[in-house]
PDB file of C-alpha atoms in Angstrom:
ATOM      1  CA  MET A1006      -1.665   5.839 -33.407  1.00 51.00           C
ATOM      2  CA  GLU A1007      -0.798   9.117 -31.725  1.00 61.00           C
ATOM      3  CA  GLU A1008       1.536   9.048 -29.114  1.00 74.00           C
ATOM      4  CA  ILE A1009      -0.017  10.600 -25.411  1.00 79.00           C
ATOM      5  CA  PRO A1010       2.707  13.095 -24.194  1.00 78.00           C
ATOM      6  CA  GLN A1011       4.598  12.505 -20.537  1.00 82.00           C
ATOM      7  CA  GLN A1012       2.245  14.475 -17.850  1.00 86.00           C
ATOM      8  CA  GLU A1013       4.174  17.790 -17.010  1.00 87.00           C
ATOM      9  CA  LEU A1014       5.410  18.082 -13.591  1.00 92.00           C
ATOM     10  CA  PRO A1015       6.724  21.085 -11.286  1.00 92.00           C
ATOM     11  CA  ALA A1016      10.243  21.046 -11.662  1.00 94.00           C
ATOM     12  CA  THR A1017      11.047  19.937  -8.274  1.00 96.00           C
ATOM     13  CA  TYR A1018       8.913  16.745  -7.962  1.00 96.00           C
ATOM     14  CA  GLU A1019       9.021  13.531  -9.880  1.00 95.00           C
ATOM     15  CA  TRP A1020       7.668   9.851 -10.431  1.00 94.00           C
ATOM     16  CA  PHE A1021       8.554   7.972  -7.939  1.00 94.00           C
ATOM     17  CA  ALA A1022      10.729   4.882  -9.487  1.00 92.00           C
ATOM     18  CA  ASP A1023      10.646   2.195  -7.313  1.00 93.00           C
ATOM     19  CA  GLN A1024       7.030   2.060  -8.008  1.00 92.00           C
ATOM     20  CA  ILE A1025       5.401  -1.535  -8.388  1.00 91.00           C
ATOM     21  CA  ALA A1026       1.533  -1.813  -9.281  1.00 87.00           C
ATOM     22  CA  GLY A1027      -1.287   0.599  -9.518  1.00 83.00           C
ATOM     23  CA  HIS A1028      -1.942   3.476 -11.329  1.00 82.00           C
ATOM     24  CA  HIS A1029       1.225   4.492 -13.116  1.00 82.00           C
ATOM     25  CA  PRO A1030       2.283   7.111 -15.805  1.00 80.00           C
ATOM     26  CA  SER A1031       3.547   4.635 -18.320  1.00 78.00           C
ATOM     27  CA  VAL A1032      -0.327   3.298 -18.516  1.00 79.00           C
ATOM     28  CA  ILE A1033      -2.585   4.870 -20.661  1.00 81.00           C
ATOM     29  CA  LYS A1034      -6.762   4.633 -20.002  1.00 80.00           C
ATOM     30  CA  ASN A1035      -9.275   6.634 -21.852  1.00 77.00           C
ATOM     31  CA  GLY A1036      -6.721   8.482 -23.933  1.00 79.00           C
ATOM     32  CA  LYS A1037      -5.167   9.686 -20.626  1.00 82.00           C
ATOM     33  CA  ARG A1038      -2.002   8.995 -18.651  1.00 87.00           C
ATOM     34  CA  GLU A1039      -2.248   7.578 -15.257  1.00 88.00           C
ATOM     35  CA  ILE A1040      -1.451   9.389 -12.215  1.00 92.00           C
ATOM     36  CA  GLY A1041       1.153   7.342  -9.796  1.00 92.00           C
ATOM     37  CA  LEU A1042       3.001   7.615  -6.990  1.00 95.00           C
ATOM     38  CA  LEU A1043       4.830  11.290  -6.724  1.00 96.00           C
ATOM     39  CA  LYS A1044       8.215  12.158  -4.854  1.00 95.00           C
ATOM     40  CA  LYS A1045       9.716  15.680  -4.339  1.00 95.00           C
ATOM     41  CA  ARG A1046      12.928  15.372  -5.513  1.00 94.00           C
ATOM     42  CA  GLY A1047      15.291  14.300  -1.978  1.00 92.00           C
ATOM     43  CA  SER A1048      12.209  13.809   0.229  1.00 95.00           C
ATOM     44  CA  ASP A1049      11.788  11.060   2.627  1.00 96.00           C
ATOM     45  CA  LYS A1050       7.913  11.127   1.543  1.00 97.00           C
ATOM     46  CA  ILE A1051       5.685   9.690  -0.888  1.00 96.00           C
ATOM     47  CA  LEU A1052       2.694  11.610  -2.429  1.00 97.00           C
ATOM     48  CA  LYS A1053       0.133   9.030  -3.336  1.00 97.00           C
ATOM     49  CA  PRO A1054      -2.733   9.941  -5.305  1.00 96.00           C
ATOM     50  CA  LYS A1055      -6.087  10.585  -3.670  1.00 96.00           C
ATOM     51  CA  GLN A1056      -9.016   8.406  -5.072  1.00 91.00           C
ATOM     52  CA  GLU A1057     -12.161   9.609  -6.090  1.00 89.00           C
ATOM     53  CA  GLY A1058     -15.372   9.368  -4.399  1.00 87.00           C
ATOM     54  CA  PHE A1059     -16.124   6.777  -1.560  1.00 83.00           C
ATOM     55  CA  ARG A1060     -12.973   4.877  -1.451  1.00 84.00           C
ATOM     56  CA  GLY A1061     -10.744   7.890  -1.669  1.00 90.00           C
ATOM     57  CA  GLU A1062     -12.787   9.576   1.656  1.00 91.00           C
ATOM     58  CA  CYS A1063     -12.286   6.218   3.206  1.00 86.00           C
ATOM     59  CA  GLU A1064      -8.510   5.715   2.589  1.00 91.00           C
ATOM     60  CA  VAL A1065      -7.854   9.440   4.217  1.00 94.00           C
ATOM     61  CA  ASN A1066     -10.536   8.159   7.095  1.00 91.00           C
ATOM     62  CA  VAL A1067      -8.467   5.769   8.052  1.00 90.00           C
ATOM     63  CA  TYR A1068      -4.729   7.104   7.405  1.00 93.00           C
ATOM     64  CA  LYS A1069      -6.447  10.035   9.997  1.00 93.00           C
ATOM     65  CA  LEU A1070      -7.054   7.451  12.620  1.00 90.00           C
ATOM     66  CA  LEU A1071      -3.772   5.564  12.422  1.00 90.00           C
ATOM     67  CA  ALA A1072      -2.174   9.214  12.659  1.00 92.00           C
ATOM     68  CA  ARG A1073      -4.404  10.185  15.672  1.00 90.00           C
ATOM     69  CA  ALA A1074      -3.484   6.929  17.474  1.00 88.00           C
ATOM     70  CA  LEU A1075       0.140   7.343  17.175  1.00 88.00           C
ATOM     71  CA  ARG A1076      -0.445  11.109  18.570  1.00 87.00           C
ATOM     72  CA  HIS A1077      -2.017   9.330  21.732  1.00 81.00           C
ATOM     73  CA  SER A1078       0.222   6.822  22.154  1.00 77.00           C
ATOM     74  CA  THR A1079       3.330   9.536  22.558  1.00 76.00           C
ATOM     75  CA  SER A1080       1.267  12.405  24.138  1.00 70.00           C
ATOM     76  CA  GLY A1081      -1.656  10.645  25.433  1.00 60.00           C
ATOM     77  CA  ASP A1082      -3.570  13.457  24.027  1.00 57.00           C
ATOM     78  CA  VAL A1083      -6.148  13.049  21.401  1.00 52.00           C
ATOM     79  CA  SER A1084      -7.193  16.430  19.212  1.00 53.00           C
ATOM     80  CA  ASP A1085     -11.276  15.817  19.505  1.00 45.00           C
ATOM     81  CA  GLY A1086     -10.810  15.295  23.332  1.00 41.00           C
ATOM     82  CA  SER A1087     -12.822  11.880  22.889  1.00 42.00           C
ATOM     83  CA  GLY A1088     -10.662   9.936  25.252  1.00 44.00           C
ATOM     84  CA  GLY A1089      -9.343   6.668  24.768  1.00 48.00           C
ATOM     85  CA  ASP A1090     -11.793   5.667  21.828  1.00 51.00           C
ATOM     86  CA  THR A1091     -12.664   6.230  18.259  1.00 52.00           C
ATOM     87  CA  ASP A1092     -16.693   6.628  18.547  1.00 52.00           C
ATOM     88  CA  SER A1093     -16.528   9.734  17.516  1.00 45.00           C
ATOM     89  CA  ASP A1094     -14.715   9.271  14.552  1.00 56.00           C
ATOM     90  CA  GLY A1095     -17.162   6.845  13.393  1.00 57.00           C
ATOM     91  CA  TRP A1096     -15.000   3.854  14.384  1.00 63.00           C
ATOM     92  CA  PRO A1097     -17.009   2.403  17.322  1.00 62.00           C
ATOM     93  CA  GLY A1098     -15.875   0.400  19.562  1.00 63.00           C
ATOM     94  CA  ILE A1099     -12.071   0.787  18.252  1.00 70.00           C
ATOM     95  CA  SER A1100      -9.874   1.396  21.174  1.00 74.00           C
ATOM     96  CA  MET A1101      -6.871   4.124  19.909  1.00 77.00           C
ATOM     97  CA  GLU A1102      -4.190   0.904  21.553  1.00 77.00           C
ATOM     98  CA  ASP A1103      -5.741  -1.325  18.705  1.00 75.00           C
ATOM     99  CA  ALA A1104      -5.703   1.107  16.251  1.00 82.00           C
ATOM    100  CA  GLU A1105      -1.715   2.129  17.525  1.00 84.00           C
ATOM    101  CA  GLY A1106      -1.162  -1.569  16.727  1.00 80.00           C
ATOM    102  CA  LEU A1107      -2.021  -0.899  13.374  1.00 82.00           C
ATOM    103  CA  ALA A1108      -0.216   2.355  13.038  1.00 86.00           C
ATOM    104  CA  ARG A1109       2.939   1.161  13.784  1.00 84.00           C
ATOM    105  CA  MET A1110       2.666  -1.332  10.478  1.00 83.00           C
ATOM    106  CA  THR A1111       1.490   1.472   8.417  1.00 89.00           C
ATOM    107  CA  PRO A1112       3.693   3.963   6.497  1.00 93.00           C
ATOM    108  CA  ARG A1113       3.160   7.499   8.720  1.00 95.00           C
ATOM    109  CA  PHE A1114       0.134   9.742   7.257  1.00 96.00           C
ATOM    110  CA  TYR A1115       1.223  13.574   6.886  1.00 96.00           C
ATOM    111  CA  GLY A1116      -1.511  14.922   5.556  1.00 96.00           C
ATOM    112  CA  LEU A1117      -2.485  16.062   2.210  1.00 97.00           C
ATOM    113  CA  THR A1118      -1.493  18.083  -0.563  1.00 97.00           C
ATOM    114  CA  SER A1119      -2.311  19.460  -3.924  1.00 96.00           C
ATOM    115  CA  VAL A1120       0.251  19.436  -6.900  1.00 96.00           C
ATOM    116  CA  PRO A1121      -0.567  20.869 -10.381  1.00 95.00           C
ATOM    117  CA  ILE A1122       0.123  18.214 -13.254  1.00 94.00           C
ATOM    118  CA  ASP A1123      -0.846  19.252 -16.799  1.00 88.00           C
ATOM    119  CA  LYS A1124      -2.034  22.701 -15.247  1.00 86.00           C
ATOM    120  CA  LYS A1125      -4.627  20.854 -12.958  1.00 91.00           C
ATOM    121  CA  ASP A1126      -4.349  20.628  -9.354  1.00 95.00           C
ATOM    122  CA  VAL A1127      -4.124  17.017  -8.505  1.00 95.00           C
ATOM    123  CA  ASP A1128      -5.063  15.919  -4.544  1.00 97.00           C
ATOM    124  CA  PHE A1129      -2.095  13.723  -3.015  1.00 97.00           C
ATOM    125  CA  LEU A1130      -1.837  11.803   0.622  1.00 98.00           C
ATOM    126  CA  ILE A1131       1.504  12.284   1.755  1.00 98.00           C
ATOM    127  CA  LEU A1132       2.895   8.888   3.550  1.00 97.00           C
ATOM    128  CA  GLU A1133       6.078   8.260   4.604  1.00 96.00           C
ATOM    129  CA  ASP A1134       8.671   6.536   2.200  1.00 96.00           C
ATOM    130  CA  VAL A1135       9.616   3.407   4.116  1.00 92.00           C
ATOM    131  CA  THR A1136      12.449   2.530   1.358  1.00 92.00           C
ATOM    132  CA  SER A1137      14.256   5.940   1.749  1.00 92.00           C
ATOM    133  CA  THR A1138      16.947   4.569   4.192  1.00 92.00           C
ATOM    134  CA  TYR A1139      18.037   1.527   2.018  1.00 90.00           C
ATOM    135  CA  SER A1140      20.508   1.721  -0.439  1.00 91.00           C
ATOM    136  CA  LEU A1141      19.452  -1.664  -2.050  1.00 90.00           C
ATOM    137  CA  PRO A1142      15.914  -2.210  -1.387  1.00 90.00           C
ATOM    138  CA  ALA A1143      14.515  -5.234  -2.492  1.00 88.00           C
ATOM    139  CA  ILE A1144      10.547  -4.315  -2.410  1.00 90.00           C
ATOM    140  CA  LEU A1145       7.565  -7.153  -2.721  1.00 88.00           C
ATOM    141  CA  ASP A1146       4.421  -5.684  -3.368  1.00 90.00           C
ATOM    142  CA  VAL A1147       1.556  -7.630  -2.318  1.00 88.00           C
ATOM    143  CA  LYS A1148      -2.237  -7.070  -2.320  1.00 87.00           C
ATOM    144  CA  MET A1149      -3.879  -8.621   0.742  1.00 82.00           C
ATOM    145  CA  GLY A1150      -7.763  -9.872   1.188  1.00 82.00           C
ATOM    146  CA  ARG A1151     -10.063 -12.176  -0.325  1.00 84.00           C
ATOM    147  CA  ILE A1152     -12.644  -9.567  -1.519  1.00 83.00           C
ATOM    148  CA  THR A1153     -10.874  -6.940  -4.008  1.00 81.00           C
ATOM    149  CA  TYR A1154     -13.889  -4.505  -4.481  1.00 81.00           C
ATOM    150  CA  ASP A1155     -15.600  -1.940  -2.487  1.00 78.00           C
ATOM    151  CA  PRO A1156     -19.404  -2.462  -1.062  1.00 77.00           C
ATOM    152  CA  VAL A1157     -20.485   0.072  -3.333  1.00 78.00           C
ATOM    153  CA  ALA A1158     -19.204  -1.758  -6.558  1.00 82.00           C
ATOM    154  CA  SER A1159     -21.387  -2.639  -9.354  1.00 89.00           C
ATOM    155  CA  ALA A1160     -22.518  -6.153 -10.333  1.00 90.00           C
ATOM    156  CA  THR A1161     -19.980  -5.980 -13.312  1.00 92.00           C
ATOM    157  CA  LYS A1162     -17.181  -4.806 -11.438  1.00 88.00           C
ATOM    158  CA  ARG A1163     -17.649  -7.384  -8.798  1.00 89.00           C
ATOM    159  CA  GLU A1164     -17.480  -9.986 -11.006  1.00 90.00           C
ATOM    160  CA  LYS A1165     -14.928  -8.723 -13.219  1.00 90.00           C
ATOM    161  CA  GLU A1166     -12.896  -8.155 -10.064  1.00 86.00           C
ATOM    162  CA  LYS A1167     -13.344 -12.549  -8.901  1.00 86.00           C
ATOM    163  CA  ARG A1168     -12.118 -13.215 -12.828  1.00 89.00           C
ATOM    164  CA  LYS A1169      -9.163 -11.176 -12.316  1.00 88.00           C
ATOM    165  CA  TYR A1170      -7.233 -14.150 -10.178  1.00 90.00           C
ATOM    166  CA  PRO A1171      -8.885 -16.426  -8.919  1.00 91.00           C
ATOM    167  CA  PRO A1172      -6.914 -17.858  -6.567  1.00 90.00           C
ATOM    168  CA  GLN A1173      -7.206 -14.690  -4.129  1.00 90.00           C
ATOM    169  CA  THR A1174     -10.106 -16.138  -2.759  1.00 88.00           C
ATOM    170  CA  VAL A1175      -8.168 -18.760  -1.442  1.00 89.00           C
ATOM    171  CA  LEU A1176      -4.996 -17.490  -0.619  1.00 87.00           C
ATOM    172  CA  GLY A1177      -6.124 -14.311   0.623  1.00 86.00           C
ATOM    173  CA  PHE A1178      -3.557 -12.039  -1.143  1.00 87.00           C
ATOM    174  CA  ARG A1179      -2.079 -11.646  -4.833  1.00 89.00           C
ATOM    175  CA  LEU A1180       1.483 -10.901  -5.402  1.00 90.00           C
ATOM    176  CA  LEU A1181       1.649  -8.176  -7.451  1.00 91.00           C
ATOM    177  CA  GLY A1182       5.424  -8.012  -8.278  1.00 91.00           C
ATOM    178  CA  TYR A1183       8.911  -7.074  -7.089  1.00 91.00           C
ATOM    179  CA  ARG A1184      11.848  -4.889  -7.649  1.00 92.00           C
ATOM    180  CA  MET A1185      15.105  -5.827  -6.359  1.00 91.00           C
ATOM    181  CA  HIS A1186      18.202  -3.688  -6.539  1.00 93.00           C
ATOM    182  CA  CYS A1187      21.414  -5.528  -7.002  1.00 91.00           C
ATOM    183  CA  LYS A1188      25.181  -4.724  -5.892  1.00 91.00           C
ATOM    184  CA  ASP A1189      26.086  -4.853  -9.645  1.00 94.00           C
ATOM    185  CA  GLY A1190      23.600  -2.151 -10.113  1.00 93.00           C
ATOM    186  CA  LYS A1191      21.206  -4.056 -12.223  1.00 94.00           C
ATOM    187  CA  ILE A1192      17.511  -3.737 -11.066  1.00 94.00           C
ATOM    188  CA  VAL A1193      15.326  -7.062 -11.200  1.00 92.00           C
ATOM    189  CA  VAL A1194      11.724  -6.370 -11.675  1.00 93.00           C
ATOM    190  CA  LYS A1195       8.946  -8.717 -11.989  1.00 92.00           C
ATOM    191  CA  ASP A1196       5.327  -7.660 -12.871  1.00 91.00           C
ATOM    192  CA  LYS A1197       1.741  -8.297 -11.660  1.00 90.00           C
ATOM    193  CA  GLU A1198       1.810 -11.034 -14.954  1.00 92.00           C
ATOM    194  CA  TRP A1199       4.560 -12.761 -13.078  1.00 91.00           C
ATOM    195  CA  GLY A1200       2.379 -12.609  -9.518  1.00 91.00           C
ATOM    196  CA  LYS A1201      -0.111 -15.036 -11.828  1.00 92.00           C
ATOM    197  CA  SER A1202       1.771 -17.040 -12.440  1.00 92.00           C
ATOM    198  CA  TYR A1203       1.072 -18.433  -8.921  1.00 90.00           C
ATOM    199  CA  ASP A1204      -1.623 -20.299  -7.669  1.00 90.00           C
ATOM    200  CA  GLU A1205      -2.537 -22.295  -4.132  1.00 89.00           C
ATOM    201  CA  TYR A1206      -0.117 -24.990  -5.087  1.00 90.00           C
ATOM    202  CA  ASN A1207       3.163 -23.489  -6.372  1.00 87.00           C
ATOM    203  CA  ILE A1208       2.902 -20.058  -4.011  1.00 83.00           C
ATOM    204  CA  LEU A1209       5.856 -21.174  -2.114  1.00 76.00           C
ATOM    205  CA  ASP A1210       8.326 -22.386  -4.633  1.00 74.00           C
ATOM    206  CA  ASP A1211      11.289 -20.541  -6.305  1.00 60.00           C
ATOM    207  CA  PHE A1212      11.054 -17.429  -3.907  1.00 63.00           C
ATOM    208  CA  SER A1213      15.026 -17.993  -3.267  1.00 61.00           C
ATOM    209  CA  HIS A1214      15.596 -14.596  -5.707  1.00 61.00           C
ATOM    210  CA  VAL A1215      13.656 -12.379  -3.785  1.00 66.00           C
ATOM    211  CA  PHE A1216      14.938 -13.703  -0.046  1.00 63.00           C
ATOM    212  CA  PRO A1217      18.364 -13.916   1.198  1.00 58.00           C
ATOM    213  CA  SER A1218      19.775 -17.280   0.502  1.00 58.00           C
ATOM    214  CA  ASN A1219      21.842 -17.554   3.485  1.00 57.00           C
ATOM    215  CA  SER A1220      20.639 -19.970   5.702  1.00 54.00           C
ATOM    216  CA  GLN A1221      20.374 -17.932   9.142  1.00 57.00           C
ATOM    217  CA  LEU A1222      19.020 -15.013   7.362  1.00 56.00           C
ATOM    218  CA  ASP A1223      16.452 -17.361   6.147  1.00 60.00           C
ATOM    219  CA  THR A1224      15.445 -18.317   9.497  1.00 66.00           C
ATOM    220  CA  ASN A1225      15.291 -14.797  11.075  1.00 66.00           C
ATOM    221  CA  TYR A1226      12.891 -14.055   8.030  1.00 64.00           C
ATOM    222  CA  ILE A1227      10.827 -16.339   8.381  1.00 67.00           C
ATOM    223  CA  VAL A1228      10.660 -15.965  12.221  1.00 70.00           C
ATOM    224  CA  GLY A1229      10.071 -12.361  11.651  1.00 67.00           C
ATOM    225  CA  LEU A1230       7.054 -13.137   9.322  1.00 67.00           C
ATOM    226  CA  ASN A1231       5.655 -15.399  11.573  1.00 70.00           C
ATOM    227  CA  GLU A1232       5.473 -12.771  14.223  1.00 75.00           C
ATOM    228  CA  LEU A1233       4.181 -10.111  11.810  1.00 69.00           C
ATOM    229  CA  HIS A1234       1.188 -12.513  10.742  1.00 69.00           C
ATOM    230  CA  SER A1235       0.324 -12.592  14.120  1.00 75.00           C
ATOM    231  CA  LYS A1236       0.266  -9.002  15.086  1.00 71.00           C
ATOM    232  CA  VAL A1237      -1.851  -8.629  11.860  1.00 69.00           C
ATOM    233  CA  LYS A1238      -4.333 -11.157  12.883  1.00 71.00           C
ATOM    234  CA  SER A1239      -4.419  -9.799  16.255  1.00 70.00           C
ATOM    235  CA  ILE A1240      -5.466  -6.611  14.921  1.00 65.00           C
ATOM    236  CA  LEU A1241      -7.648  -7.479  12.558  1.00 65.00           C
ATOM    237  CA  GLU A1242      -9.634  -9.665  14.988  1.00 67.00           C
ATOM    238  CA  LYS A1243     -10.242  -6.201  16.689  1.00 60.00           C
ATOM    239  CA  PHE A1244     -11.173  -4.564  14.011  1.00 60.00           C
ATOM    240  CA  SER A1245     -13.889  -6.851  12.868  1.00 56.00           C
ATOM    241  CA  SER A1246     -16.597  -4.487  12.976  1.00 51.00           C
ATOM    242  CA  MET A1247     -14.956  -2.587  10.224  1.00 54.00           C
ATOM    243  CA  SER A1248     -15.979  -4.004   6.830  1.00 53.00           C
ATOM    244  CA  ALA A1249     -12.102  -4.473   5.156  1.00 53.00           C
ATOM    245  CA  SER A1250     -11.778  -5.645   1.569  1.00 52.00           C
ATOM    246  CA  GLN A1251      -8.386  -5.481   0.241  1.00 53.00           C
ATOM    247  CA  THR A1252      -5.246  -3.544   0.947  1.00 57.00           C
ATOM    248  CA  SER A1253      -1.784  -3.833   0.190  1.00 57.00           C
ATOM    249  CA  THR A1254       1.345  -4.538   2.028  1.00 54.00           C
ATOM    250  CA  ILE A1255       5.261  -3.761   0.831  1.00 53.00           C
ATOM    251  CA  GLU A1256       7.669  -6.644   2.098  1.00 53.00           C
ATOM    252  CA  HIS A1257      10.928  -4.611   1.938  1.00 56.00           C
ATOM    253  CA  HIS A1258      14.782  -5.343   2.968  1.00 51.00           C
TER     254      HIS A1258
END
């Protein structure tokens, strides 16, 4: 079998080493390597490939809404003069205050950029690298949501997604893997197949290798996660007018 060459990146860029799931340059599809998360060397930002079509436009618009909400919270101003709501952006009934709550739990958005890869310009979202301040990050990637396909997906695509991980319709999330940097320099990695080994019956088992074993830290994490759950639930209830399918969350410590 002919080996597929690595993509040619500009000299100042590199693939984000701690990417866990999603499109990844190690994956070959239709004879081409996928384009994953990119990073400018030494930067505190990540470049995420812009998805094609409907999903890509929706993702960008959500990030723009959240960025605008943060600007509103610090300056009291909004760029289009629409006041304290987002009706003019196609988000009826969602206030800037509600959007701000979600924005504070989301990587900051710094706009779009284009990077030449294999002599072809590729569009990317510029996002905050939330792991950049950690010397030994432990990153758990979780796909949230019971529905893993978008509203315009074909019947075939919907059925394929449902078969991927049936427990997701019960749990409301799926573990995609983790990367844990250890003090001895080793990196412990688990992928999506590890995540699929858990279901609604054993999901709480054997997480001592992901979270700290110190009892006090365990208590703090549980309290913190409960608080985060309450905040997310409250915000999503306010966003009930939006149809949300799936999203990814990164738990890092």
